[in-house]
Coordinates of C-alpha atoms and ligand atoms in Angstrom, one line a residue:
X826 CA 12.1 6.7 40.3
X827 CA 15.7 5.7 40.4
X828 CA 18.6 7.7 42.1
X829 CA 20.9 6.9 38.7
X830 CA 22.3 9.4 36.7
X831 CA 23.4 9.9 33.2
X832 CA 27.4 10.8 33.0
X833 CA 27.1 14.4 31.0
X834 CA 30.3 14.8 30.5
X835 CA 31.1 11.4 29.3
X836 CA 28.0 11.5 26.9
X837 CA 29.0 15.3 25.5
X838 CA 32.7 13.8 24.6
X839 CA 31.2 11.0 22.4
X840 CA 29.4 13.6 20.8
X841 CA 32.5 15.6 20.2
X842 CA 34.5 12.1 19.4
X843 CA 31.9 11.2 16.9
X844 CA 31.8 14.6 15.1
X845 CA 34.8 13.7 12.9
X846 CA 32.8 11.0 10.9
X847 CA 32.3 13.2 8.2
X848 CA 33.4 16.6 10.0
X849 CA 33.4 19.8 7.6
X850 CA 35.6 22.7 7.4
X851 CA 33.1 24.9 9.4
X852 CA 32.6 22.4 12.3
X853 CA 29.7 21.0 11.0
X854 CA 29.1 17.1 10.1
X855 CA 28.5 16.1 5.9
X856 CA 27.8 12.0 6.9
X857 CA 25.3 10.8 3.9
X858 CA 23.4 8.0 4.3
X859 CA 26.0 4.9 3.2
X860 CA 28.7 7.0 3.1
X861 CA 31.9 6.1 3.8
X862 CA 31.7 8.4 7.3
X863 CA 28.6 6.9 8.0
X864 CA 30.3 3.0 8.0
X865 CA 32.8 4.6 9.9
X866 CA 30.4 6.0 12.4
X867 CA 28.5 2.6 12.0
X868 CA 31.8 0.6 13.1
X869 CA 32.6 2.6 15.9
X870 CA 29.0 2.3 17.2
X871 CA 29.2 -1.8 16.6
X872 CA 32.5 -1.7 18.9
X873 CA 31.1 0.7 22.0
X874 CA 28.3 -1.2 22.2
X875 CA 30.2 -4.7 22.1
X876 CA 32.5 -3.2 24.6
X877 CA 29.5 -2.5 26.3
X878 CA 28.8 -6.0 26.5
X879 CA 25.7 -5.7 24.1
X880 CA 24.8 -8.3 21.3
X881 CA 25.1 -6.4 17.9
X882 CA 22.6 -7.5 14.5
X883 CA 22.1 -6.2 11.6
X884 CA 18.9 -6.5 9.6
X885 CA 18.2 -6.2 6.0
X886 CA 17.6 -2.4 5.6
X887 CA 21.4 -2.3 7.7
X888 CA 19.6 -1.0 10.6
X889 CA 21.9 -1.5 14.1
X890 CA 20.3 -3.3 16.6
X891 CA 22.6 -3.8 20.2
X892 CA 20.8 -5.5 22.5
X893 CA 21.4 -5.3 26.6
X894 CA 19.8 -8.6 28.3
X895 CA 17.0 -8.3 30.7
X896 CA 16.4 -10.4 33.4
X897 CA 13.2 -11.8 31.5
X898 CA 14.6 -12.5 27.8
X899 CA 11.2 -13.7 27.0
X900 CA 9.9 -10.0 26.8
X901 CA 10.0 -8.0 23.8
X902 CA 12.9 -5.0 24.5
X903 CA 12.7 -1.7 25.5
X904 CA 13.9 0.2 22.4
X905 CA 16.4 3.5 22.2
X906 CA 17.6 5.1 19.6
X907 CA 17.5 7.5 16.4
X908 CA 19.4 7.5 13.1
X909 CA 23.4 8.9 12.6
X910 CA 22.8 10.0 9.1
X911 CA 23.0 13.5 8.5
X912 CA 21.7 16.4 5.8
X913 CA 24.7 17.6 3.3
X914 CA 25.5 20.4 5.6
X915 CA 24.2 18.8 8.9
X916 CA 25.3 19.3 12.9
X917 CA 26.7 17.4 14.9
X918 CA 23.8 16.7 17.5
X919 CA 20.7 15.6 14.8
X920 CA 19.8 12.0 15.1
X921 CA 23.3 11.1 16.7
X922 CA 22.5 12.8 20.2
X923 CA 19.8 10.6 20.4
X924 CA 21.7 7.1 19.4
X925 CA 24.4 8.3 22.2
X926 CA 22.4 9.4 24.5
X927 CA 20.7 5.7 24.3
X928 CA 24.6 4.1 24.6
X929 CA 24.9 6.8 27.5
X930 CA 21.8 4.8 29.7
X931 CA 23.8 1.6 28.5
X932 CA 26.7 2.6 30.2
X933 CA 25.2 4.1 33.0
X934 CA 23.2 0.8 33.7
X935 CA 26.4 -1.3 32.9
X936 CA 28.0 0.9 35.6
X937 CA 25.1 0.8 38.3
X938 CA 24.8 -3.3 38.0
X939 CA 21.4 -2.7 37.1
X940 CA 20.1 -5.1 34.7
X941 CA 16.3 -4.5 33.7
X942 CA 13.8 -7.1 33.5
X943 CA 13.1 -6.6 29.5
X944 CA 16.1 -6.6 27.5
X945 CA 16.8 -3.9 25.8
X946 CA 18.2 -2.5 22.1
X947 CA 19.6 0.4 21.1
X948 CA 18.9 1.3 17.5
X949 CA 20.8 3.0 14.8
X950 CA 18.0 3.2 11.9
X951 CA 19.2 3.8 8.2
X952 CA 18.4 6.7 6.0
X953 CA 16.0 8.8 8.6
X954 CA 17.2 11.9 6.8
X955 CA 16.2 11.3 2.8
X956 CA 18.9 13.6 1.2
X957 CA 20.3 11.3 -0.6
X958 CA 18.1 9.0 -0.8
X959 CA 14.5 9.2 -0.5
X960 CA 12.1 8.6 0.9
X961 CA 13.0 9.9 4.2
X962 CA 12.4 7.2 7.5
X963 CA 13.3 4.6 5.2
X964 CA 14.5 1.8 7.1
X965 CA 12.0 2.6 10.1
X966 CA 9.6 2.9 7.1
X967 CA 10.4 -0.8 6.1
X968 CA 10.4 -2.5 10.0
X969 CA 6.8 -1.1 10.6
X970 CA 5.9 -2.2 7.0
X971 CA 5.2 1.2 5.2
X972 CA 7.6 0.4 2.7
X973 CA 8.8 -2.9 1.0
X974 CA 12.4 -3.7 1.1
X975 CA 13.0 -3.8 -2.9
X976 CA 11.3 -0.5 -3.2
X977 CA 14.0 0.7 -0.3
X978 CA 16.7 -1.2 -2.6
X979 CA 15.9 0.4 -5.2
X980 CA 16.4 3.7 -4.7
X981 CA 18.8 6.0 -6.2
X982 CA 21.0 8.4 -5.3
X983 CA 21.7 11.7 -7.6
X984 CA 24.9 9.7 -9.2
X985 CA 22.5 6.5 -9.8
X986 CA 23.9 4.5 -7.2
X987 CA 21.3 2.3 -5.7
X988 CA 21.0 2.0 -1.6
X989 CA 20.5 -1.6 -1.6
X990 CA 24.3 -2.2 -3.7
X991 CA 25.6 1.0 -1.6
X992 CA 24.3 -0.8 1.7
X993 CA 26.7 -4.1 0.5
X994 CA 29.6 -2.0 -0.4
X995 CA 29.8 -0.7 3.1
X996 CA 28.9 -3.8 4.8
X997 CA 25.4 -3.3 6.7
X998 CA 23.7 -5.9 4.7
X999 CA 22.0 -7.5 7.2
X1000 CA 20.1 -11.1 6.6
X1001 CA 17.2 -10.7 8.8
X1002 CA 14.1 -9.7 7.3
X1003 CA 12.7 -6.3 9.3
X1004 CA 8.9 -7.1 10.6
X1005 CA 10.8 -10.1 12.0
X1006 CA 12.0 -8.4 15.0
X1007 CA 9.9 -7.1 17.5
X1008 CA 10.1 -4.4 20.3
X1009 CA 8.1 -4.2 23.3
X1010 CA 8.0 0.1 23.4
X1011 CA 10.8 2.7 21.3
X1012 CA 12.3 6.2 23.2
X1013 CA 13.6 8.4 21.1
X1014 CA 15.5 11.6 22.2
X1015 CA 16.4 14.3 20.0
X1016 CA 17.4 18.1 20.0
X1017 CA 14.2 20.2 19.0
X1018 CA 15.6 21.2 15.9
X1019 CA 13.3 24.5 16.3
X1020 CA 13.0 27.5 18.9
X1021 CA 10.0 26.7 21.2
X1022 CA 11.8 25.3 24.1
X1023 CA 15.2 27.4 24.5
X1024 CA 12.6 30.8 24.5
X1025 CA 10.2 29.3 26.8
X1026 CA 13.5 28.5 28.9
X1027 CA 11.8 25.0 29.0
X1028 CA 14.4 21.7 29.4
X1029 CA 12.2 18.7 28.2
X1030 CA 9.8 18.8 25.8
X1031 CA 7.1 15.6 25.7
X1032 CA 6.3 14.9 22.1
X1033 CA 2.5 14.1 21.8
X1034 CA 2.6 13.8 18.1
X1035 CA 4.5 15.2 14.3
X1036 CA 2.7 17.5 11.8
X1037 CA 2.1 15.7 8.1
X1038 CA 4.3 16.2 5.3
X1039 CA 4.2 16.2 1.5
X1040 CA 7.0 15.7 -0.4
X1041 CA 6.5 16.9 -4.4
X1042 CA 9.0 16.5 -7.6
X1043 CA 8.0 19.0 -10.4
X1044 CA 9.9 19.1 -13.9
X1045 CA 9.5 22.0 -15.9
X1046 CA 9.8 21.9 -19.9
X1047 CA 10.4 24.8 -22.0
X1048 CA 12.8 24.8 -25.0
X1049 CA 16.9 24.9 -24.8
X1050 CA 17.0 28.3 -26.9
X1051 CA 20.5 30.5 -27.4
X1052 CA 21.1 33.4 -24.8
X1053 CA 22.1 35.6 -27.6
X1054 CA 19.8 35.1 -30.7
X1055 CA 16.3 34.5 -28.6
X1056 CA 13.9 37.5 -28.3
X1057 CA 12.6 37.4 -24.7
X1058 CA 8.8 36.6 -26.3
X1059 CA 10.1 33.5 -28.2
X1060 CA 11.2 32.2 -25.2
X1061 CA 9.9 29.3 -23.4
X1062 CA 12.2 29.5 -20.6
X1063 CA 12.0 26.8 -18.0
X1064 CA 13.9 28.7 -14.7
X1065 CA 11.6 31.7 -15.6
X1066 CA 8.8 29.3 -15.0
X1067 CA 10.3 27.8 -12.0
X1068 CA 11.0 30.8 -10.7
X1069 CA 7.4 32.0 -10.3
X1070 CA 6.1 28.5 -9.2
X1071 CA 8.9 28.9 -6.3
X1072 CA 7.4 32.4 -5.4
X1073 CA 3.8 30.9 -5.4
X1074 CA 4.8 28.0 -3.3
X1075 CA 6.0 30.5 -0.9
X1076 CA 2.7 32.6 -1.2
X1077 CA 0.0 29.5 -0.5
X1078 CA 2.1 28.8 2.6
X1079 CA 2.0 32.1 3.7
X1080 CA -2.0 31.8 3.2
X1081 CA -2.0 29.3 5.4
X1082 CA 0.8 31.0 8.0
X1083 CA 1.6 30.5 10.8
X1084 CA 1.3 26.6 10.6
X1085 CA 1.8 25.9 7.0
X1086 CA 5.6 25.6 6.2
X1087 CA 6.7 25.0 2.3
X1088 CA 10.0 24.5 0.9
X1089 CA 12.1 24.1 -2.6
X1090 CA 15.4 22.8 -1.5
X1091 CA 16.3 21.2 -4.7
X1092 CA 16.6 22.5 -8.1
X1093 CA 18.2 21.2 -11.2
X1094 CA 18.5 23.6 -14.3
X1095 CA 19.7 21.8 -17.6
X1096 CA 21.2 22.1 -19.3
X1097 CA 23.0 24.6 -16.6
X1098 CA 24.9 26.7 -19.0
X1099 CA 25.3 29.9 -18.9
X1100 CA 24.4 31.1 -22.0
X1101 CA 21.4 28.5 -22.9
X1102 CA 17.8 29.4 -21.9
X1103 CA 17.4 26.8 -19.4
X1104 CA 14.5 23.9 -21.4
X1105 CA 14.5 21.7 -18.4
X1106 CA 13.8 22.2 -14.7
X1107 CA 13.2 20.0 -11.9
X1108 CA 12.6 21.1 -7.9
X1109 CA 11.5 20.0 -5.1
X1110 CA 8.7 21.0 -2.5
X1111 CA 8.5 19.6 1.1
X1112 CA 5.0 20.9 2.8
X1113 CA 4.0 20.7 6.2
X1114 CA 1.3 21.2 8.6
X1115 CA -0.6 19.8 11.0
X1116 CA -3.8 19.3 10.2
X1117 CA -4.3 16.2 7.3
X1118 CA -7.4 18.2 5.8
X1119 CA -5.2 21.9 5.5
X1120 CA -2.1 19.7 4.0
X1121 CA -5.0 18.6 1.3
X1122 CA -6.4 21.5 0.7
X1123 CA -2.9 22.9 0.4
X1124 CA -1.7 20.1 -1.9
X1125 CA -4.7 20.7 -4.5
X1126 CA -4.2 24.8 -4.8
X1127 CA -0.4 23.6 -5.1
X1128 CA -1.4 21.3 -8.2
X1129 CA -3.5 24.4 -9.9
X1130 CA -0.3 27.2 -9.4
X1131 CA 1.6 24.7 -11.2
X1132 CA -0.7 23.6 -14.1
X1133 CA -2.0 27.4 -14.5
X1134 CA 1.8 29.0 -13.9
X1135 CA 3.0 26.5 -17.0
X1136 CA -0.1 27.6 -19.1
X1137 CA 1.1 30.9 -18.5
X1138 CA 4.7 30.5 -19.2
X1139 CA 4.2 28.6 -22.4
X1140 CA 5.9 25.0 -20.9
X1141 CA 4.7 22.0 -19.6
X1142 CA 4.9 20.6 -15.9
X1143 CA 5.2 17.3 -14.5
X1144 CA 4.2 17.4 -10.7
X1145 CA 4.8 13.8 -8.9
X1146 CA 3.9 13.8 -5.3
X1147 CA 6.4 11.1 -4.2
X1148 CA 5.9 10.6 0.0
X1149 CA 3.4 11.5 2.1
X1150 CA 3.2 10.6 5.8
X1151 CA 0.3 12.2 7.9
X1152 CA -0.1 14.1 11.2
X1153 CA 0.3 11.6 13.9
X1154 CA -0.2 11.2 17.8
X1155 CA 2.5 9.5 19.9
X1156 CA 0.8 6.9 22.8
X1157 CA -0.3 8.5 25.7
X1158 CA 1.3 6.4 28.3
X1159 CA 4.8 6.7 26.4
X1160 CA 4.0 10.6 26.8
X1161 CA 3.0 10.5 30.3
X1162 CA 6.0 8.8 31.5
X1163 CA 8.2 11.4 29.2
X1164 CA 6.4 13.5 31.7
X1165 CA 6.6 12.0 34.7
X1166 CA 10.2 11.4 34.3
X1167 CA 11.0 15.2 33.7
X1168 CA 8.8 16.2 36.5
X1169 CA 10.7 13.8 38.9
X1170 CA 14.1 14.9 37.9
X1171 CA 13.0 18.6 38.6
X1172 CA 12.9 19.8 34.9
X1173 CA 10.8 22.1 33.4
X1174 CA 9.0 20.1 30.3
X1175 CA 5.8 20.7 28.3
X1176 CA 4.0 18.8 25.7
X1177 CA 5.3 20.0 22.0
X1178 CA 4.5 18.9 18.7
X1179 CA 7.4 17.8 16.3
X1180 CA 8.0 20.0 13.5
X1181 CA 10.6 17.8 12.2
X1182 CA 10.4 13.8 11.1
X1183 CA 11.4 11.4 12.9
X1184 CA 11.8 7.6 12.8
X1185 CA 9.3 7.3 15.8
X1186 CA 6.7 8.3 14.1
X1187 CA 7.1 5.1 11.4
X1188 CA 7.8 3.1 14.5
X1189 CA 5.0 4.4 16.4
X1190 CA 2.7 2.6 14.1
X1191 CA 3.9 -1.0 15.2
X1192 CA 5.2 -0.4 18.6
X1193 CA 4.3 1.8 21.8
X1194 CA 6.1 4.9 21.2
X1195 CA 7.7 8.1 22.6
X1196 CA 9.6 11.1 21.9
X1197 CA 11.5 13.7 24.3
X1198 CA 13.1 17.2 22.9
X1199 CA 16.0 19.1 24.0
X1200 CA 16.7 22.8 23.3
X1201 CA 18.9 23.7 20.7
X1202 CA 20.9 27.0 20.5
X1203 CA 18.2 29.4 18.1
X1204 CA 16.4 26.3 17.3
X1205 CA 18.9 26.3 14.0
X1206 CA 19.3 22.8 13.1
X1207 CA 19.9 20.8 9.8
X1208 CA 22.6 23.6 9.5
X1209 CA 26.4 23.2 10.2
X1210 CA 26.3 25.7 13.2
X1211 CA 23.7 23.2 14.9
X1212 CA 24.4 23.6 18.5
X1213 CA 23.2 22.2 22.2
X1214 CA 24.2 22.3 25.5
X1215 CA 26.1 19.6 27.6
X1216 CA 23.6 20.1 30.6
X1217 CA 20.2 20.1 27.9
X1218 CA 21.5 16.5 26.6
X1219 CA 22.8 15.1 29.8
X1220 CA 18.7 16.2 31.2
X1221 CA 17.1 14.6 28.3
X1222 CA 19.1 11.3 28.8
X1223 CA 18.4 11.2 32.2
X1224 CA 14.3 11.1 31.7
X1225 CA 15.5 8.6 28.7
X1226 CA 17.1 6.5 31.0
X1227 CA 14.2 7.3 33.5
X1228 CA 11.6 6.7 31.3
X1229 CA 12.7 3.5 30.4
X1230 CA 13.3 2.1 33.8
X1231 CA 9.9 3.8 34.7
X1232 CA 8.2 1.7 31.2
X1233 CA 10.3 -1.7 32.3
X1234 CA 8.8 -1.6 35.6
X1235 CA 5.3 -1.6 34.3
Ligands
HGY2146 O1 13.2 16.7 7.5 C1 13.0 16.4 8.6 O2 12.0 16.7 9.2 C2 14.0 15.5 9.4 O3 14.8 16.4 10.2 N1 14.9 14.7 8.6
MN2147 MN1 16.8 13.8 12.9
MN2148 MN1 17.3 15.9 10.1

């Protein structure tokens, strides 16, 4: 166990300091993937961690890699990191607490003289949150060989902008193919994002795994019709039929409470007039749970609302389920030494599940992995009143830093 600790207050400042890439009116952070705040968060990474004496590449899905050397270069590095995109109406703490709190055990070593024996690399990853570009986990999705790079490049944004042009125009273009690098194990630290930990009073929590998702893309098609002239029978109004899918949607996940969670957060009504019977809809659903077999069951009674709701409502429906990614287990000697860390440093930690995504769970599949949670204020996250504490993140980078040393010594 080593005597080394995290600086809190210098690690809380860079949070603050970093908040202005993309900062909104109300405090909260609006830093799309590719964005022009998110090459400006990119470059001021790219010169900390220069400054910090690390070497910085790029690879092709313009994923930031700065690595620290080890004693033993031969080794594959210990990896840290997490992703500085953000949701529309993000916080200031998801993803980016856990990129900075990985430049924060950089420091710290830097500071101590200690060099490890594997090098390691701290790890911005591209596009973890999928808002404007999906799939979600996309660059981690392309290093552990989920996805294929021109399928990432090929995605578009609502405007039609495509993320491999946007990833030239701001300059992340990176030449080396992904599953060309390797990593010896990947940390990841990141604020809860929900309210198990801050009610339980609990510090760390020691991910053992993430629920499955489902991610769904329904268009409903009814018939443009005049607000005015139409009698409400002659309709074949497509937000009418949306708006009973979204009701269902809510009702099978309440079947299937309290684990189930199901949510539309996108919907596009054309021809969005307000005096036109809407003809075309098209919303989202992201489902969760834990179990693979209740996500199925759930996926097929989601498929019959739909086809019998549009029966029903006299349209048709289009339902495309576009990502999937399935419950999954960290590695037990990652978790163990999550645990072990906390435990050593005196904080109270328990094993949690993630309700959230995460780019670990992609890179779990190629590479030893673990996860470690800190509280957030009302576990309210992807929200612009996202909040932490400076004493929960300076905790969680210290059994980062702790865990690491404790894996590097293995
Ligand atoms: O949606 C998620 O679970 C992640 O926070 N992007
Ligand atoms: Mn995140
Ligand atoms: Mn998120």
């Amino acid at each position: 166990m080593s005597k080394l600790q995290v600086n809190g207050e210098r690690l809380w400042h860079t949070i603050m300091e970093t908040a202005r890439f993309g900062r909104t009116e109300k405090g909260g952070v609006c830093r799309l993937t590719l964005s022009d705040a998110d090459r400006q968060v990119r470059d001021w990474l790219v010169r900390e961690c220069r400054a910090a004496g690390c070497d910085v590449s790029i690879d092709e899905m313009g994923t930031i890699f700065a690595r620290r050397s080890g004693k033993d270069n031969t080794l594959l590095p210990i990896a840290i990191g997490s992703h500085l995109d953000t949701q529309p109406s993000g916080g200031k703490f998801d993803g980016i607490a856990g990129v900075l709190s990985g430049l924060e055990v950089l420091r710290t070593l830097n500071e101590a003289g200690y060099t490890t024996t594997a090098p390691l690399e701290l790890i911005d990853w591209t596009n973890e949150e999928g808002s404007r570009f999906q799939p979600p986990m996309l660059a981690s999705g392309v290093f552990a060989g989920v996805f294929e790079r021109d399928f990432a490049y090929a995605s578009e944004d609502r405007d039609g902008k495509k993320f491999g042009a946007e990833l030239a125009r701001i300059g992340y273009r990176g030449e080396r193919r992904c599953p060309d690098h390797k990593l010896g194990a990947y940390f990841e630290l990141h604020i809860e994002q929900g309210p198990v930990l801050e009610k339980e009073g609990i510090l760390i929590g020691a991910v053992t795994g993430m629920q499955g998702q489902k991610w769904y893309e329904i268009t409903v098609t009814g018939q443009d019709a005049h607000a005015g002239t139409t009698p409400m029978p002659a309709r074949r109004d497509a937000m009418v039929a949306c708006a009973r899918m979204v009701m269902a949607v809510q009702a099978i996940a309440l079947d299937h409470s309290p684990l189930a969670v199901a949510t539309v957060g996108h919907v596009v009504v054309r021809p969005n007039s307000r005096n036109v019977v809407p003809g075309s809809v098209f919303f989202t659903v992201d489902l969760r749970h834990p179990d693979e077999k209740v996500l199925l069951q759930i996926d097929q009674e989601l498929r019959k609302m739909v086809a019998a709701t549009a029966r029903d409502s006299d349209v048709k429906a289009k339902l495309v389920n576009n990502w999937n990614v399935a419950p999954m287990e960290f590695n037990a000697d990652c978790i163990n030494r999550v645990r072990n860390a906390a435990k050593k440093l005196g904080y109270r930690h328990r094993d949690i599940i993630s309700g959230a995504g995460h780019d670990a769970v992609y890179i779990a599949r190629v590479v030893p992995t673990g996860m470690i949670f800190v509280p957030c204020e009302n576990g309210i996250s992807h929200n612009e009143l996202e909040n932490t504490r400076p004493e929960y993140l300076a905790a969680g980078a210290n059994v980062l830093l702790n865990t690491v040393i404790s894996y590097d010594q293995k």
